[in-house]
């Protein structure tokens, strides 16, 4: 799953482990955010559940 750093704009992908972690967070609290750390600038981009709902693969995980 590709995302974009909100600070430096660099595109990077989340690992399966990170996706699983994020899904677990949203299942616990749908208003929570998952911090994805940029490999370039090291800052964390906050990802809302909405981003995962737009991706067909992660949407299935959220519904499971
Ligand atoms: Zn960055």
XYZ file of C-alpha atoms and ligand atoms in Angstrom:
65
model
C 0.000 0.000 0.000
C 1.533 3.284 -1.167
C 1.194 6.465 0.839
C 2.801 9.866 0.605
C 4.688 11.695 3.328
C 2.738 14.829 4.274
C 5.974 16.686 5.071
C 8.439 15.982 2.270
C 6.063 14.402 -0.257
C 8.095 11.235 -0.683
C 5.990 8.191 -1.610
C 6.588 5.079 0.472
C 4.790 1.850 1.137
C 3.491 0.340 4.336
C 4.606 -3.153 5.236
C 2.044 -5.898 5.848
C 2.891 -5.659 9.553
C 2.174 -1.918 9.592
C -1.104 -2.418 7.727
C -2.161 -5.109 10.212
C -1.227 -2.808 13.082
C -3.226 0.084 11.610
C -6.276 -2.131 11.019
C -6.137 -3.264 14.659
C -6.026 0.376 15.787
C -9.056 1.356 13.672
C -11.049 -1.643 14.850
C -10.449 -0.498 18.399
C -11.148 3.170 17.674
C -12.351 4.268 14.241
C -11.283 7.862 14.927
C -7.726 6.889 15.773
C -4.769 7.593 13.521
C -1.866 5.404 12.562
C 1.573 7.015 12.484
C 3.526 6.030 9.402
C 7.169 7.022 9.605
C 8.723 8.446 6.472
C 11.957 6.687 5.461
C 13.399 9.957 4.177
C 12.592 12.696 6.701
C 11.642 10.382 9.607
C 8.572 12.418 10.474
C 5.300 10.648 11.064
C 2.381 11.070 8.723
C -0.922 10.486 10.478
C -3.153 8.163 8.517
C -6.899 8.185 9.031
C -9.115 5.138 8.627
C -10.561 6.711 5.465
C -7.327 6.061 3.555
C -7.616 2.355 4.336
C -11.293 2.303 3.392
C -10.431 3.637 -0.070
C -8.050 0.751 -0.723
C -10.010 -2.417 -1.666
C -7.483 -4.706 -0.014
C -7.355 -2.951 3.338
C -11.111 -2.300 3.273
C -11.616 -6.060 3.342
C -9.321 -6.278 6.348
C -11.310 -3.596 8.168
C -14.550 -5.471 7.503
C -13.182 -8.854 8.515
Zn 9.055 12.632 4.626
